[in-house]
PDB file of C-alpha atoms in Angstrom:
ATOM      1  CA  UNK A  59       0.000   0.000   0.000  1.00  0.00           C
ATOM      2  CA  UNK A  60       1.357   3.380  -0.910  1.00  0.00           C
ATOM      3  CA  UNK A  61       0.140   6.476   1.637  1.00  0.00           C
ATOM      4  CA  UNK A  62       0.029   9.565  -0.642  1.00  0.00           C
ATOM      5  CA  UNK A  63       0.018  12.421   1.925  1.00  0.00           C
ATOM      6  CA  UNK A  64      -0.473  15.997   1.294  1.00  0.00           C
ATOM      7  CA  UNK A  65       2.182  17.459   4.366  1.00  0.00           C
ATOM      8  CA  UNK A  66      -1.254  20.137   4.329  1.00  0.00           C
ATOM      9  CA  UNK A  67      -3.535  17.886   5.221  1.00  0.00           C
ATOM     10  CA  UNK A  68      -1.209  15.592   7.535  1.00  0.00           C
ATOM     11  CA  UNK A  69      -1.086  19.018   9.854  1.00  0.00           C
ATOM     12  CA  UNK A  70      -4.587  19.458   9.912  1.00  0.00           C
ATOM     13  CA  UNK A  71      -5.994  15.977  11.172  1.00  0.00           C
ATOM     14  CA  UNK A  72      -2.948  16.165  14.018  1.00  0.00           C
ATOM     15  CA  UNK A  73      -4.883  19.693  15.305  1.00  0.00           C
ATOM     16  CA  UNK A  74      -8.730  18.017  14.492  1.00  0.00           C
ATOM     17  CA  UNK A  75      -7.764  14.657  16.612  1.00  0.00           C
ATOM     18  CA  UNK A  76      -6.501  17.370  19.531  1.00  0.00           C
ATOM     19  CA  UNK A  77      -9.064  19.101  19.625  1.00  0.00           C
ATOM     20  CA  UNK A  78     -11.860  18.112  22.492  1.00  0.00           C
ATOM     21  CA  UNK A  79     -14.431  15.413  21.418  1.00  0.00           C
ATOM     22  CA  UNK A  80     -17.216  18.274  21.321  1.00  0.00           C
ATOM     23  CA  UNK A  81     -15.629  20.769  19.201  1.00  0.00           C
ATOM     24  CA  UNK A  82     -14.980  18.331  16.529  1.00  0.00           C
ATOM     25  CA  UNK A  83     -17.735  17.405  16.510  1.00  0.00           C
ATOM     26  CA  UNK A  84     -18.990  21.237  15.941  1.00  0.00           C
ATOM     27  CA  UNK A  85     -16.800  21.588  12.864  1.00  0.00           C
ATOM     28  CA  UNK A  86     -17.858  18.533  11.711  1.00  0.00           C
ATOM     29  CA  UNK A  87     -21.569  19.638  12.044  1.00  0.00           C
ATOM     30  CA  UNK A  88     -20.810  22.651  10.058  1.00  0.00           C
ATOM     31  CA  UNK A  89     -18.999  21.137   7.364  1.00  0.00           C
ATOM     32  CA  UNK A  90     -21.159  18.326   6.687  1.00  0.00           C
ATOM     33  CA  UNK A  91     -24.269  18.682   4.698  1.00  0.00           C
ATOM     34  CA  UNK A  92     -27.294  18.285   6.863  1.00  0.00           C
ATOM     35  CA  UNK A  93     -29.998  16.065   5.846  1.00  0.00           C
ATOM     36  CA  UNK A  94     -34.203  16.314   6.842  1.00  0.00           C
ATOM     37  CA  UNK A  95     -34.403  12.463   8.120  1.00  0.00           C
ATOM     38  CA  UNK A  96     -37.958  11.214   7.040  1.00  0.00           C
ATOM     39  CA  UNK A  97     -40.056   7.842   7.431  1.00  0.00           C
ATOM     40  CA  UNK A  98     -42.559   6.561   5.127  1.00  0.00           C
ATOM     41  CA  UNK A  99     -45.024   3.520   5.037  1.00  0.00           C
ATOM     42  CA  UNK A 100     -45.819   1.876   2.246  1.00  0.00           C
ATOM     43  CA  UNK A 101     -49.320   0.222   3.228  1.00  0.00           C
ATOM     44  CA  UNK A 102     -50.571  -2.881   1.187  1.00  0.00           C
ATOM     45  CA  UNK A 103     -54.144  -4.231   1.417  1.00  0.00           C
ATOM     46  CA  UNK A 104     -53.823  -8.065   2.071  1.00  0.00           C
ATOM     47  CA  UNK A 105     -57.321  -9.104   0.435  1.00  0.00           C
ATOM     48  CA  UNK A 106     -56.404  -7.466  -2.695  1.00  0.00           C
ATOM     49  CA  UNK A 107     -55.722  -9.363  -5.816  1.00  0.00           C
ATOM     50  CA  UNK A 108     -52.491  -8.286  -7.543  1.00  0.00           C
ATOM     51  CA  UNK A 109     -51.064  -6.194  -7.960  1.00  0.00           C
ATOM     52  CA  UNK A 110     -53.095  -4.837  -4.679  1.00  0.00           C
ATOM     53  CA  UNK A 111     -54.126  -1.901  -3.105  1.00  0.00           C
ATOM     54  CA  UNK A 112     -51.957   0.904  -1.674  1.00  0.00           C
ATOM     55  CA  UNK A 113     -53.435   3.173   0.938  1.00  0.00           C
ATOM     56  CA  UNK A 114     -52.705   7.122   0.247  1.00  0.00           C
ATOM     57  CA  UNK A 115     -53.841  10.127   1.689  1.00  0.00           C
ATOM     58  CA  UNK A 116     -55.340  13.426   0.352  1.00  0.00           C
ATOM     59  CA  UNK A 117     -53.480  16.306   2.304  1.00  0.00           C
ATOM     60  CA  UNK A 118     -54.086  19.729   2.589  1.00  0.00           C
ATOM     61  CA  UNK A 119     -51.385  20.682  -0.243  1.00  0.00           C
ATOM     62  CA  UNK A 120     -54.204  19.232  -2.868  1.00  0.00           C
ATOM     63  CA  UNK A 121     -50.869  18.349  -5.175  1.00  0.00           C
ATOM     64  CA  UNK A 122     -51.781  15.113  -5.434  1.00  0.00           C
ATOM     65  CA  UNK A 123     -52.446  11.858  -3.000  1.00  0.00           C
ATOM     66  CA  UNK A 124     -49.508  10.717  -1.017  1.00  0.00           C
ATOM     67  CA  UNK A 125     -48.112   8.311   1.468  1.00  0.00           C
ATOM     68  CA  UNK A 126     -48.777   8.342   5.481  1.00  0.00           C
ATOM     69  CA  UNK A 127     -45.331   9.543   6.055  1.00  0.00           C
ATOM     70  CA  UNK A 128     -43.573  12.424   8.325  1.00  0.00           C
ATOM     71  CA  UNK A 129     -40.346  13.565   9.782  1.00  0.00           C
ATOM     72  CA  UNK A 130     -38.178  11.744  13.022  1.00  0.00           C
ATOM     73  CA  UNK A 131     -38.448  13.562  16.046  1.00  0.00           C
ATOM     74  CA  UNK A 132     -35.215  14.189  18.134  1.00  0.00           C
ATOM     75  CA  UNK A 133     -33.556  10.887  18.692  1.00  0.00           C
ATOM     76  CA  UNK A 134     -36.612   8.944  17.451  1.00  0.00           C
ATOM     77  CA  UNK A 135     -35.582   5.644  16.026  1.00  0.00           C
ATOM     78  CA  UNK A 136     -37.672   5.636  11.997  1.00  0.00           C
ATOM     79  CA  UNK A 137     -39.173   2.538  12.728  1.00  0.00           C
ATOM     80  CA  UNK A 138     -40.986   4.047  16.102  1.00  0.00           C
ATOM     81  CA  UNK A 139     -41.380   7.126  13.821  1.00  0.00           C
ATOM     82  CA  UNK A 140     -43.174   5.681  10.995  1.00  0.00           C
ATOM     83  CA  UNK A 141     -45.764   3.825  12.907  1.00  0.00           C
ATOM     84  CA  UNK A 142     -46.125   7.067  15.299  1.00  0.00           C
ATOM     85  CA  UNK A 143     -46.999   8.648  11.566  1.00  0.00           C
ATOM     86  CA  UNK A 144     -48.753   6.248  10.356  1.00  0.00           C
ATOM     87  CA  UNK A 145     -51.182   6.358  13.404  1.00  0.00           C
ATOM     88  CA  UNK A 146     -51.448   9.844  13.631  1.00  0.00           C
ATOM     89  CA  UNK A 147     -52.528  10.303   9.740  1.00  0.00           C
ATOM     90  CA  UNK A 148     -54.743   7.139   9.748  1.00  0.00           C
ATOM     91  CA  UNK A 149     -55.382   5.364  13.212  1.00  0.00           C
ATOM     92  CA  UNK A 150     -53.749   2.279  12.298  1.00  0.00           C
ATOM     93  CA  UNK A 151     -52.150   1.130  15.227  1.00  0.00           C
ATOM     94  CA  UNK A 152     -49.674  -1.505  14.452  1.00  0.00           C
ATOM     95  CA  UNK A 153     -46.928  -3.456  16.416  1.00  0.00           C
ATOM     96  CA  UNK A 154     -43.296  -2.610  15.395  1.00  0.00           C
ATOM     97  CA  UNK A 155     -42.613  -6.314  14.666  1.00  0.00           C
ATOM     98  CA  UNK A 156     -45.728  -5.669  11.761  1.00  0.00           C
ATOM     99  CA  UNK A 157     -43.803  -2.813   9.989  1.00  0.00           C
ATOM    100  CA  UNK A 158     -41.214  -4.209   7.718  1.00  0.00           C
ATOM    101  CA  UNK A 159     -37.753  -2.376   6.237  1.00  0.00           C
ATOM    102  CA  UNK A 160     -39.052  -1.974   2.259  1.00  0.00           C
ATOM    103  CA  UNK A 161     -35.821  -2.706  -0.042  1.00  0.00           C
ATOM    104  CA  UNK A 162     -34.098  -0.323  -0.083  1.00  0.00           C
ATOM    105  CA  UNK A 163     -35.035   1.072   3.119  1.00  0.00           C
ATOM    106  CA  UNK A 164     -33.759   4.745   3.211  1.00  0.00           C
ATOM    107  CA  UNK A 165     -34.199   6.931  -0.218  1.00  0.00           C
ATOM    108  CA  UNK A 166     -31.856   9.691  -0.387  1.00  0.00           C
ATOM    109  CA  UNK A 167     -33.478  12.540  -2.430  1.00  0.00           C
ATOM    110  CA  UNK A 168     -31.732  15.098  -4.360  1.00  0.00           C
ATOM    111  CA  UNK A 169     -33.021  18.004  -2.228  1.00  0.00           C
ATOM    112  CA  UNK A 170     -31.466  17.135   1.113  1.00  0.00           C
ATOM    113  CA  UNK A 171     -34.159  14.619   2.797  1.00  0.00           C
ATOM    114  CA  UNK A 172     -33.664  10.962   3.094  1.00  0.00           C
ATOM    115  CA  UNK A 173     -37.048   8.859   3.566  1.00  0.00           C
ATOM    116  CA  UNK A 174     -36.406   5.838   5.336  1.00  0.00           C
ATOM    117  CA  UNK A 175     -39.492   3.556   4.214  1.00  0.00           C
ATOM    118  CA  UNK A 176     -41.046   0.714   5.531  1.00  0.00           C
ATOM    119  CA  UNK A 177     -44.087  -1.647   4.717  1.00  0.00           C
ATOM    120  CA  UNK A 178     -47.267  -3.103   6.511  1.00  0.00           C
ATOM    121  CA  UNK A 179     -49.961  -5.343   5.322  1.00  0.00           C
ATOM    122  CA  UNK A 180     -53.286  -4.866   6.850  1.00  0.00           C
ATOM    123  CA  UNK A 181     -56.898  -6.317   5.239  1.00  0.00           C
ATOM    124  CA  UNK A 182     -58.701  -3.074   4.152  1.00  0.00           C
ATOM    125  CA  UNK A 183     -62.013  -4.471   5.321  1.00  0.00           C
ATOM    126  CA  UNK A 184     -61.384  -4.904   9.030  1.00  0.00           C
ATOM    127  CA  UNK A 185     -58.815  -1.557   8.943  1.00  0.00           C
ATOM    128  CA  UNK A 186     -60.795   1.222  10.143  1.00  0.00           C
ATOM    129  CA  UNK A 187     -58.913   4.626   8.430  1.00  0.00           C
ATOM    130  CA  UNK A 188     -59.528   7.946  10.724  1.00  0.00           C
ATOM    131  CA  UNK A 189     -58.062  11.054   9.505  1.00  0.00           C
ATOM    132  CA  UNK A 190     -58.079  14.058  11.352  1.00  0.00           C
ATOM    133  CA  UNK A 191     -59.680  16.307   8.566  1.00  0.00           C
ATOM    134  CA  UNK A 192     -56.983  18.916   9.464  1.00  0.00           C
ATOM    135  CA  UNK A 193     -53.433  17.180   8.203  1.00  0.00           C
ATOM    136  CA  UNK A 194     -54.957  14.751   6.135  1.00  0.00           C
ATOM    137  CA  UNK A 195     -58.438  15.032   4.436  1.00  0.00           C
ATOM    138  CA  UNK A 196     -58.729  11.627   3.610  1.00  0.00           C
ATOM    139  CA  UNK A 197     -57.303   7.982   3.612  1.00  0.00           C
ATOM    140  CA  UNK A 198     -58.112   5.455   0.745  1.00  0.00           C
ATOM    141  CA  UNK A 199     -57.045   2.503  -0.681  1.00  0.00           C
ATOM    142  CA  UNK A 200     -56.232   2.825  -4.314  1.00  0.00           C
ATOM    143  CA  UNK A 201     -55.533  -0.047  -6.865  1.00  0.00           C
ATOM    144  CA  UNK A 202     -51.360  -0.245  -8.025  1.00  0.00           C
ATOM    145  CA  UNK A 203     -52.839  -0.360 -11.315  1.00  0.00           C
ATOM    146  CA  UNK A 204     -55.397   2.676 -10.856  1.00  0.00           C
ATOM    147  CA  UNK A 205     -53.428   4.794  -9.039  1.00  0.00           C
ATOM    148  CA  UNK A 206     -54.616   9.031  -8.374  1.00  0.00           C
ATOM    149  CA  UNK A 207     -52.684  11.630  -9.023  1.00  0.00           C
ATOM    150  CA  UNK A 208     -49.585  11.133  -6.895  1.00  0.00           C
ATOM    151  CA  UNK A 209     -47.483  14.348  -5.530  1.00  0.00           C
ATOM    152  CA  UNK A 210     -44.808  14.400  -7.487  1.00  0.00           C
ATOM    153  CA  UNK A 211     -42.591  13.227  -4.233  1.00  0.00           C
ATOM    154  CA  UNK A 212     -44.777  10.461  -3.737  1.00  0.00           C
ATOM    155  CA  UNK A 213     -44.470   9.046  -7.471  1.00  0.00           C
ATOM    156  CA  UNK A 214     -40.519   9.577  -6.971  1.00  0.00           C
ATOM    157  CA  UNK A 215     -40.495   7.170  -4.011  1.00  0.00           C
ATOM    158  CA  UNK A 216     -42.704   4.747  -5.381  1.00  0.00           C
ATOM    159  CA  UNK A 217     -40.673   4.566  -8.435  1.00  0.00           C
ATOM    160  CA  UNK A 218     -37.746   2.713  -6.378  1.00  0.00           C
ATOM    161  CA  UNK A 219     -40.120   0.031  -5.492  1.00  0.00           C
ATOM    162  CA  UNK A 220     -41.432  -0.315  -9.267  1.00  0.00           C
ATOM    163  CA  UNK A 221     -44.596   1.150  -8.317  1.00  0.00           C
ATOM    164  CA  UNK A 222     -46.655   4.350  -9.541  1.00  0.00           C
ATOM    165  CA  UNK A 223     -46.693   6.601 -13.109  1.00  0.00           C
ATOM    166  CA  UNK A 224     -42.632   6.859 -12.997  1.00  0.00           C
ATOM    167  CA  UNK A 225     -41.900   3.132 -12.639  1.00  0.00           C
ATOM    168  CA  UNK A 226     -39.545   1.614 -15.092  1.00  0.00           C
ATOM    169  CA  UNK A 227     -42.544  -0.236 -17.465  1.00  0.00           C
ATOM    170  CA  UNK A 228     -42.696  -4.214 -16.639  1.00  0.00           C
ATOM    171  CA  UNK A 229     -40.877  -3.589 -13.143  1.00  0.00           C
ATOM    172  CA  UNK A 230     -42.402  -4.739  -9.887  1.00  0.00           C
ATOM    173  CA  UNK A 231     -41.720  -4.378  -6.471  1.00  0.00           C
ATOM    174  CA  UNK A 232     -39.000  -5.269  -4.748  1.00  0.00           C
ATOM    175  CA  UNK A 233     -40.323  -7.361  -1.573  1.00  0.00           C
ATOM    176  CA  UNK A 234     -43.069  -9.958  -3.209  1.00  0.00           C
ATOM    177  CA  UNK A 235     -46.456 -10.038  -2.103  1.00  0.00           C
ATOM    178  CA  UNK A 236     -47.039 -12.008   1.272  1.00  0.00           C
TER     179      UNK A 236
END
């Protein structure tokens, strides 16, 4: 192995590493570009027959349906945070063990947000939906085939599962259908 060091740069890691643990950790803060941490739940209807039923939401933005998602709170772990989303936007209370990492699990968008996503499976008939008419108007199950107008964030993320208006034609989803 052959080090290539710049005698620059060699100076400047010996001052970082003496520096105290919380100033470096300042610098690297500013340095580093910050990202909007998100969670996401992709929410399948079990009785379906393929390719299913995806549950969206109509929001308040009216720029099309999207997907029970919002962002972590302080030190909130984005599995706790998606079902804390997904039960304040549609009263589905599930277990943690019933949420799923989709594949892949965290999106990184272009804009500075990653959405890390995860999936459920719930029968639509027995799932009662309650929106709060303020955050989200309403909560419906739509056919993968027949899908609304998506926001255009929505159709980006469902495109990485081979799903919605901007999925590659003849791809499918990732995870198959349980």
């Amino acid at each position: 192995m052959i080090a290539r060091r710049s005698p620059t740069r060699a100076i400047g890691y010996k001052v970082f590493y003496r520096l105290p643990i919380g100033v470096r950790r300042q610098l690297v803060r500013l340095a580093v570009p910050k990202y909007i941490v998100g969670a996401v739940t992709l929410v399948r209807d079990t009785e379906a027959a393929e390719p299913g039923r995806l549950l969206l939401l109509r929001q308040p933005s009216g720029k099309g349906w999207t997907l029970p998602a919002g962002l972590l709170q302080r030190r909130e772990a984005p599995l706790v945070g998606a079902a804390r989303e997904l039960h304040e936007e549609t009263g589905i209370d599930l277990p943690l063990e019933e949420l799923q990492p989709a594949v892949p699990n965290a999106v990184v968008h272009a804009k500075g947000w990653v959405d890390m996503v995860f999936e459920a499976r719930v029968p639509a008939s027995t799932t009662e939906l309650v929106v709060d008419g303020a955050e989200v108007y309403e909560a419906a199950w739509h056919p993968l085939d027949d899908l609304p107008r998506l926001s255009t964030a929505t159709a980006r993320l469902l495109a990485h599962y081979g799903m919605g208006p901007l999925a590659e034609p003849g791809s499918t989803s990732t995870r198959p259908p349980a």
